[in-house]
mmCIF file of C-alpha atoms in Angstrom:
data_model
loop_
_atom_site.group_PDB
_atom_site.id
_atom_site.type_symbol
_atom_site.label_atom_id
_atom_site.label_comp_id
_atom_site.label_asym_id
_atom_site.label_seq_id
_atom_site.Cartn_x
_atom_site.Cartn_y
_atom_site.Cartn_z
ATOM 1 C CA MET A 363 0.000 0.000 0.000
ATOM 2 C CA LYS A 364 2.783 2.412 0.906
ATOM 3 C CA ALA A 365 4.600 1.871 -2.403
ATOM 4 C CA ALA A 366 1.392 2.485 -4.380
ATOM 5 C CA LEU A 367 0.706 5.704 -2.482
ATOM 6 C CA ILE A 368 4.263 6.983 -2.970
ATOM 7 C CA ALA A 369 4.019 6.299 -6.705
ATOM 8 C CA LEU A 370 0.641 8.072 -6.874
ATOM 9 C CA LEU A 371 1.987 11.154 -5.086
ATOM 10 C CA ASN A 372 5.092 11.372 -7.269
ATOM 11 C CA LEU A 373 2.858 11.203 -10.356
ATOM 12 C CA VAL A 374 0.286 13.798 -9.265
ATOM 13 C CA LEU A 375 2.873 16.207 -7.818
ATOM 14 C CA ASP A 376 5.262 15.668 -10.753
ATOM 15 C CA TYR A 377 8.173 14.771 -8.482
ATOM 16 C CA LYS A 378 10.120 12.869 -11.149
ATOM 17 C CA ASP A 379 13.415 14.665 -10.483
ATOM 18 C CA ASP A 380 13.153 14.658 -6.689
ATOM 19 C CA PRO A 381 10.723 11.855 -5.785
ATOM 20 C CA ILE A 382 9.200 11.089 -2.428
ATOM 21 C CA VAL A 383 10.893 7.977 -1.066
ATOM 22 C CA ASP A 384 8.950 7.377 2.151
ATOM 23 C CA ILE A 385 5.697 8.323 3.850
ATOM 24 C CA THR A 386 4.043 7.894 7.234
ATOM 25 C CA HIS A 387 0.289 7.277 7.376
ATOM 26 C CA LYS A 388 -1.503 9.713 9.679
ATOM 27 C CA ASN A 389 -4.862 7.924 9.573
ATOM 28 C CA PRO A 390 -5.970 4.352 8.900
ATOM 29 C CA PHE A 391 -5.426 3.622 5.201
ATOM 30 C CA SER A 392 -8.940 3.784 3.765
ATOM 31 C CA ILE A 393 -9.676 2.858 0.193
ATOM 32 C CA ASP A 394 -12.881 1.245 -1.026
ATOM 33 C CA ASP A 395 -13.415 -0.040 -4.541
ATOM 34 C CA ASN A 396 -17.163 -0.496 -4.421
ATOM 35 C CA TYR A 397 -18.777 2.839 -3.542
ATOM 36 C CA GLU A 398 -22.222 2.588 -5.144
ATOM 37 C CA GLY A 399 -20.623 -0.019 -7.406
ATOM 38 C CA LYS A 400 -19.099 2.681 -9.570
ATOM 39 C CA THR A 401 -15.754 3.989 -8.437
ATOM 40 C CA ILE A 402 -13.058 4.124 -5.798
ATOM 41 C CA VAL A 403 -13.264 6.190 -2.648
ATOM 42 C CA MET A 404 -10.099 7.338 -0.899
ATOM 43 C CA ASP A 405 -9.520 9.064 2.405
ATOM 44 C CA ILE A 406 -5.789 9.132 3.023
ATOM 45 C CA ARG A 407 -3.663 11.380 5.199
ATOM 46 C CA ALA A 408 0.093 11.014 5.228
ATOM 47 C CA LYS A 409 3.361 12.822 5.825
ATOM 48 C CA THR A 410 6.228 12.563 3.369
ATOM 49 C CA ASP A 411 9.888 12.110 4.200
ATOM 50 C CA ARG A 412 10.426 15.775 3.334
ATOM 51 C CA GLY A 413 7.864 16.966 5.898
ATOM 52 C CA GLU A 414 4.898 17.624 3.600
ATOM 53 C CA HIS A 415 1.460 16.901 5.021
ATOM 54 C CA ILE A 416 -0.755 15.205 2.428
ATOM 55 C CA ASP A 417 -4.518 14.762 2.313
ATOM 56 C CA ILE A 418 -5.961 12.717 -0.576
ATOM 57 C CA GLU A 419 -9.715 12.833 -1.064
ATOM 58 C CA MET A 420 -12.207 11.405 -3.536
ATOM 59 C CA GLN A 421 -15.349 13.510 -3.877
ATOM 60 C CA ILE A 422 -18.363 12.093 -5.697
ATOM 61 C CA GLY A 423 -21.554 13.979 -6.460
ATOM 62 C CA ASN A 424 -22.307 16.969 -4.258
ATOM 63 C CA LEU A 425 -19.573 19.569 -4.827
ATOM 64 C CA THR A 426 -21.268 22.449 -2.993
ATOM 65 C CA TYR A 427 -18.626 24.300 -0.981
ATOM 66 C CA TYR A 428 -16.111 21.600 -1.863
ATOM 67 C CA VAL A 429 -13.348 24.099 -2.694
ATOM 68 C CA ASP A 430 -13.920 25.780 0.683
ATOM 69 C CA ARG A 431 -13.758 22.383 2.319
ATOM 70 C CA THR A 432 -10.422 21.500 0.746
ATOM 71 C CA MET A 433 -9.028 24.887 1.733
ATOM 72 C CA TYR A 434 -10.106 24.138 5.307
ATOM 73 C CA TYR A 435 -8.436 20.725 5.151
ATOM 74 C CA GLY A 436 -5.220 22.347 3.973
ATOM 75 C CA CYS A 437 -5.269 25.028 6.659
ATOM 76 C CA ARG A 438 -6.051 22.434 9.311
ATOM 77 C CA GLN A 439 -2.983 20.461 8.284
ATOM 78 C CA ILE A 440 -0.866 23.628 8.552
ATOM 79 C CA SER A 441 -2.200 24.231 12.047
ATOM 80 C CA GLU A 442 -1.565 20.624 13.075
ATOM 81 C CA SER A 443 2.019 20.792 11.807
ATOM 82 C CA LEU A 444 2.852 23.483 14.358
ATOM 83 C CA ALA A 445 3.351 22.118 17.841
ATOM 84 C CA GLU A 446 2.344 24.280 20.819
ATOM 85 C CA GLY A 447 5.131 26.725 21.563
ATOM 86 C CA ASP A 448 6.792 26.418 18.122
ATOM 87 C CA ASP A 449 7.554 29.569 16.182
ATOM 88 C CA TYR A 450 5.847 30.112 12.829
ATOM 89 C CA GLY A 451 9.041 29.337 10.950
ATOM 90 C CA LYS A 452 8.421 25.665 11.689
ATOM 91 C CA ILE A 453 5.151 25.514 9.721
ATOM 92 C CA GLU A 454 5.290 22.602 7.292
ATOM 93 C CA LYS A 455 3.828 22.412 3.796
ATOM 94 C CA SER A 456 0.248 21.226 3.368
ATOM 95 C CA ILE A 457 -0.988 19.579 0.149
ATOM 96 C CA VAL A 458 -4.572 18.534 -0.538
ATOM 97 C CA ILE A 459 -5.183 16.323 -3.575
ATOM 98 C CA SER A 460 -8.789 15.852 -4.683
ATOM 99 C CA PHE A 461 -10.035 13.363 -7.250
ATOM 100 C CA VAL A 462 -13.414 14.822 -8.219
ATOM 101 C CA LYS A 463 -16.292 13.179 -10.059
ATOM 102 C CA GLY A 464 -18.724 15.860 -11.191
ATOM 103 C CA LYS A 465 -18.574 19.445 -12.453
ATOM 104 C CA LEU A 466 -16.306 21.581 -10.285
ATOM 105 C CA PHE A 467 -14.607 24.133 -12.577
ATOM 106 C CA PRO A 468 -15.483 25.572 -16.035
ATOM 107 C CA PRO A 469 -14.563 23.511 -19.136
ATOM 108 C CA GLU A 470 -11.518 25.664 -19.937
ATOM 109 C CA VAL A 471 -9.846 24.700 -16.652
ATOM 110 C CA PRO A 472 -7.574 21.688 -17.298
ATOM 111 C CA MET A 473 -8.266 18.231 -15.942
ATOM 112 C CA HIS A 474 -5.515 18.691 -13.333
ATOM 113 C CA SER A 475 -5.426 22.173 -11.838
ATOM 114 C CA THR A 476 -3.178 23.411 -9.022
ATOM 115 C CA TYR A 477 -3.791 26.397 -6.764
ATOM 116 C CA VAL A 478 -1.383 28.310 -4.538
ATOM 117 C CA MET A 479 -1.421 31.770 -2.932
ATOM 118 C CA LEU A 480 -0.410 34.442 -5.475
ATOM 119 C CA GLU A 481 -0.265 38.260 -5.597
ATOM 120 C CA THR A 482 -3.099 39.244 -7.948
ATOM 121 C CA GLY A 483 -1.193 41.739 -10.113
ATOM 122 C CA MET A 484 2.234 40.195 -10.565
ATOM 123 C CA HIS A 485 1.143 36.609 -9.851
ATOM 124 C CA ARG A 486 4.044 36.384 -7.441
ATOM 125 C CA ALA A 487 3.827 33.470 -5.033
ATOM 126 C CA LEU A 488 3.274 34.551 -1.434
ATOM 127 C CA THR A 489 4.141 31.182 0.090
ATOM 128 C CA ASP A 490 4.522 27.546 -0.887
ATOM 129 C CA LYS A 491 3.051 26.270 2.371
ATOM 130 C CA LEU A 492 -0.418 25.548 0.928
ATOM 131 C CA GLU A 493 -1.091 23.711 -2.333
ATOM 132 C CA LEU A 494 -4.459 22.457 -3.580
ATOM 133 C CA HIS A 495 -4.716 19.956 -6.453
ATOM 134 C CA TYR A 496 -7.930 18.996 -8.228
ATOM 135 C CA ILE A 497 -8.173 16.135 -10.742
ATOM 136 C CA GLU A 498 -11.575 16.253 -12.434
ATOM 137 C CA LEU A 499 -12.264 12.715 -13.625
ATOM 138 C CA ASP A 500 -15.148 13.694 -15.905
ATOM 139 C CA LYS A 501 -12.756 15.811 -18.011
ATOM 140 C CA ILE A 502 -10.711 12.767 -18.988
ATOM 141 C CA GLN A 503 -11.648 11.930 -22.566
ATOM 142 C CA TYR A 504 -10.910 8.221 -22.781
ATOM 143 C CA ASP A 505 -13.806 7.033 -24.937
ATOM 144 C CA ASP A 506 -12.552 5.570 -28.227
ATOM 145 C CA ARG A 507 -8.951 6.156 -27.127
ATOM 146 C CA ASN A 508 -6.419 3.441 -26.496
ATOM 147 C CA PRO A 509 -4.837 3.613 -23.021
ATOM 148 C CA GLU A 510 -1.444 4.215 -24.675
ATOM 149 C CA GLU A 511 -2.770 7.534 -26.008
ATOM 150 C CA LEU A 512 -3.475 8.833 -22.483
ATOM 151 C CA SER A 513 -0.951 10.531 -20.239
ATOM 152 C CA SER A 514 0.053 8.703 -17.049
ATOM 153 C CA LEU A 515 -2.263 10.900 -14.980
ATOM 154 C CA GLU A 516 -5.124 10.442 -17.467
ATOM 155 C CA GLN A 517 -4.619 6.677 -17.276
ATOM 156 C CA LEU A 518 -4.796 6.812 -13.486
ATOM 157 C CA GLY A 519 -7.910 9.004 -13.591
ATOM 158 C CA ALA A 520 -9.605 6.722 -16.116
ATOM 159 C CA TYR A 521 -8.763 3.733 -13.924
ATOM 160 C CA LEU A 522 -10.212 5.407 -10.806
ATOM 161 C CA LYS A 523 -13.339 6.383 -12.720
ATOM 162 C CA CYS A 524 -13.926 3.009 -14.393
ATOM 163 C CA SER A 525 -12.871 0.607 -11.660
ATOM 164 C CA GLY A 526 -15.903 -1.065 -10.114
ATOM 165 C CA ASP A 527 -18.047 -0.515 -13.224
ATOM 166 C CA PRO A 528 -18.817 -3.998 -14.628
ATOM 167 C CA ASP A 529 -19.409 -2.520 -18.088
ATOM 168 C CA ALA A 530 -15.853 -1.137 -18.159
ATOM 169 C CA GLY A 531 -14.057 -4.273 -16.972
ATOM 170 C CA ASP A 532 -12.215 -4.885 -20.247
ATOM 171 C CA TYR A 533 -11.031 -1.292 -20.454
ATOM 172 C CA VAL A 534 -9.795 -1.407 -16.852
ATOM 173 C CA GLU A 535 -7.687 -4.450 -17.722
ATOM 174 C CA GLU A 536 -6.269 -2.590 -20.735
ATOM 175 C CA LEU A 537 -5.363 0.324 -18.472
ATOM 176 C CA VAL A 538 -3.608 -1.986 -16.017
ATOM 177 C CA THR A 539 -1.670 -3.620 -18.853
ATOM 178 C CA ALA A 540 -0.714 -0.372 -20.575
ATOM 179 C CA GLY A 541 -0.287 1.828 -17.500
ATOM 180 C CA ASP A 542 2.759 2.465 -15.370
ATOM 181 C CA GLU A 543 3.531 1.208 -11.870
ATOM 182 C CA VAL A 544 0.955 3.517 -10.237
ATOM 183 C CA ILE A 545 -2.027 1.741 -11.802
ATOM 184 C CA GLU A 546 -0.453 -1.695 -11.428
ATOM 185 C CA MET A 547 0.202 -1.217 -7.699
ATOM 186 C CA THR A 548 -3.164 0.455 -7.081
ATOM 187 C CA ASP A 549 -4.880 -2.463 -8.807
ATOM 188 C CA LYS A 550 -3.006 -4.947 -6.596
ATOM 189 C CA VAL A 551 -3.984 -3.001 -3.468
ATOM 190 C CA LEU A 552 -7.657 -2.974 -4.440
ATOM 191 C CA LYS A 553 -7.689 -6.677 -5.300
ATOM 192 C CA LYS A 554 -6.023 -7.463 -1.971
ATOM 193 C CA ILE A 555 -8.561 -5.385 -0.064
ATOM 194 C CA SER A 556 -11.445 -6.940 -2.023
ATOM 195 C CA GLU A 557 -10.161 -10.437 -1.231
ATOM 196 C CA GLU A 558 -9.789 -9.560 2.449
ATOM 197 C CA GLU A 559 -13.363 -8.259 2.427
ATOM 198 C CA ARG A 560 -14.629 -11.476 0.818
ATOM 199 C CA MET A 561 -12.791 -13.545 3.427
ATOM 200 C CA ARG A 562 -14.275 -11.403 6.177
ATOM 201 C CA GLU A 563 -17.771 -11.992 4.766
ATOM 202 C CA LEU A 564 -17.083 -15.730 4.620
ATOM 203 C CA ARG A 565 -16.019 -15.721 8.273
ATOM 204 C CA LEU A 566 -19.129 -13.773 9.250
ATOM 205 C CA THR A 567 -21.304 -16.216 7.278
ATOM 206 C CA ARG A 568 -19.713 -19.176 9.034
ATOM 207 C CA GLU A 569 -20.108 -17.541 12.451
ATOM 208 C CA LYS A 570 -23.759 -16.854 11.656
ATOM 209 C CA MET A 571 -24.226 -20.456 10.535
ATOM 210 C CA GLU A 572 -22.644 -21.794 13.711
ATOM 211 C CA MET A 573 -24.891 -19.572 15.811
ATOM 212 C CA LEU A 574 -27.963 -20.764 13.936
ATOM 213 C CA MET A 575 -26.759 -24.348 14.317
ATOM 214 C CA THR A 576 -26.589 -23.932 18.076
ATOM 215 C CA MET A 577 -30.092 -22.463 18.192
ATOM 216 C CA GLU A 578 -31.535 -25.084 15.853
ATOM 217 C CA LYS A 579 -29.938 -27.977 17.754
ATOM 218 C CA ARG A 580 -31.301 -26.617 21.000
ATOM 219 C CA SER A 581 -34.753 -26.496 19.383
ATOM 220 C CA GLY A 582 -34.274 -30.053 18.117
ATOM 221 C CA TYR A 583 -33.277 -31.169 21.579
ATOM 222 C CA GLU A 584 -36.489 -29.731 22.996
ATOM 223 C CA GLU A 585 -38.550 -31.404 20.273
ATOM 224 C CA GLY A 586 -36.811 -34.690 20.892
ATOM 225 C CA LYS A 587 -37.345 -34.385 24.599
ATOM 226 C CA ASP A 588 -41.079 -33.875 24.049
ATOM 227 C CA GLU A 589 -41.225 -36.936 21.831
ATOM 228 C CA GLY A 590 -39.207 -38.867 24.358
ATOM 229 C CA PHE A 591 -42.006 -38.873 26.854
ATOM 230 C CA ASN A 592 -44.143 -40.811 24.364
ATOM 231 C CA GLU A 593 -41.584 -42.935 22.547
ATOM 232 C CA GLY A 594 -38.884 -43.337 25.083
ATOM 233 C CA LEU A 595 -36.530 -40.560 26.083
ATOM 234 C CA SER A 596 -33.403 -41.909 24.412
ATOM 235 C CA GLN A 597 -35.059 -42.761 21.119
ATOM 236 C CA GLY A 598 -37.025 -39.511 21.043
ATOM 237 C CA LEU A 599 -33.933 -37.374 21.605
ATOM 238 C CA SER A 600 -32.037 -39.188 18.885
ATOM 239 C CA GLN A 601 -34.839 -38.925 16.356
ATOM 240 C CA GLY A 602 -35.602 -35.277 17.139
ATOM 241 C CA ILE A 603 -31.993 -34.160 16.839
ATOM 242 C CA ALA A 604 -31.396 -36.208 13.662
ATOM 243 C CA ARG A 605 -34.509 -34.822 11.993
ATOM 244 C CA ARG A 606 -33.567 -31.284 12.979
ATOM 245 C CA ASN A 607 -30.033 -31.750 11.652
ATOM 246 C CA ARG A 608 -31.438 -32.883 8.306
ATOM 247 C CA GLU A 609 -33.681 -29.813 8.173
ATOM 248 C CA ILE A 610 -30.741 -27.539 9.011
ATOM 249 C CA ALA A 611 -28.548 -29.217 6.406
ATOM 250 C CA ALA A 612 -31.241 -28.866 3.738
ATOM 251 C CA ASN A 613 -31.680 -25.174 4.507
ATOM 252 C CA PHE A 614 -27.944 -24.454 4.385
ATOM 253 C CA LYS A 615 -27.548 -26.477 1.191
ATOM 254 C CA ALA A 616 -30.303 -24.389 -0.414
ATOM 255 C CA SER A 617 -28.425 -21.258 0.699
ATOM 256 C CA GLY A 618 -25.325 -22.338 -1.214
ATOM 257 C CA ILE A 619 -23.105 -23.226 1.753
ATOM 258 C CA PRO A 620 -20.510 -25.855 0.718
ATOM 259 C CA ILE A 621 -21.466 -29.443 1.557
ATOM 260 C CA ASP A 622 -18.204 -30.168 3.384
ATOM 261 C CA ILE A 623 -18.820 -27.275 5.783
ATOM 262 C CA ILE A 624 -22.412 -28.437 6.378
ATOM 263 C CA ALA A 625 -21.193 -31.983 7.056
ATOM 264 C CA ALA A 626 -18.583 -30.750 9.538
ATOM 265 C CA ASN A 627 -21.234 -28.905 11.514
ATOM 266 C CA THR A 628 -24.202 -31.297 11.399
ATOM 267 C CA GLY A 629 -22.681 -34.737 11.718
ATOM 268 C CA LEU A 630 -24.349 -35.859 8.500
ATOM 269 C CA SER A 631 -22.273 -37.420 5.754
ATOM 270 C CA GLU A 632 -21.703 -35.586 2.488
ATOM 271 C CA GLU A 633 -23.661 -38.360 0.725
ATOM 272 C CA GLU A 634 -26.658 -37.814 3.020
ATOM 273 C CA ILE A 635 -26.539 -34.068 2.440
ATOM 274 C CA ALA A 636 -26.273 -34.502 -1.328
ATOM 275 C CA LYS A 637 -29.566 -36.443 -1.306
ATOM 276 C CA LEU A 638 -31.483 -33.754 0.613
#
C-alpha cells in the first residue's frame, strides 16, 4: 500500500526529479473499490519524508462548498504541523489532492489544476506552504482512445473512474496492462482489499451459521425431549436431533453453503446431504 501511495503522489505532484521515497500514514489507510458499485473512494492522510502533510480525497456527487472544504483541510494540516510553543518558521507544507467526479470548474480549466497563494497583479507566489490539487475525472476523454494515447495521470484518472463498473471491466484491464507502476500497484492493493473483504464476509457467514446451528440444535433437543415422553426418552432425543439436523442441512444447502462445511457442523455425511 505504501509503495502504491508513494508512486501516486510522485505522479500527481510531478516529483520525477526529486521523488518522495517514504511516507508515514496519519490515519488508517482507507480505500474502497465499491462505492455505489461505480468507483473508488479514498480518504488518506500522510506525511512525506520531506515533511509535507498530504490529504488525498475522492469527492463524488455533491460539490457544494467543496473548494472551501479542501481549503479548510489544507489550513487544518498547517495548524496541526505546528506544535504548541513552536515559532511560525516551523510551519510545514500542506498539500490537498482531490479526485473529483462531477462538475467543479469551467470547461476551460484543465483536468488537473493546481492552486497556490499568489499576488493578484504580478502573480508572485506569497508562500509555498499551501497547495491544492484537483483532478476532475469527468474531463478525462478516454472514450474511443487506447490507453497508450493517455498521459500517465489520465490513465490513473480513467482507472479510478472506471474501476468497479462492470461494463468497463475490459477497459480497466487494458489500463492496467498499458499503465505504469501507479495503476499496477493500485490495482493490486484494491484486489487485496477486495479479497480480504470477501474472506471477512465468509467468516461472518460461518459464524452466523454456527450460531444458527446452536439455536436449531437446542430447538431439536427440545422437540426430541417432548417426543421422548411418548416414545422413550433416548429414542425420542435421537430422532428429534437427527430430523432437525437434516432440516438444518437442507436449509444451508439451499443457501449455497458448501457441503463439506455443512457436514462438519451437522454430523451428517456428504452423501446424506447430497440427497437432501
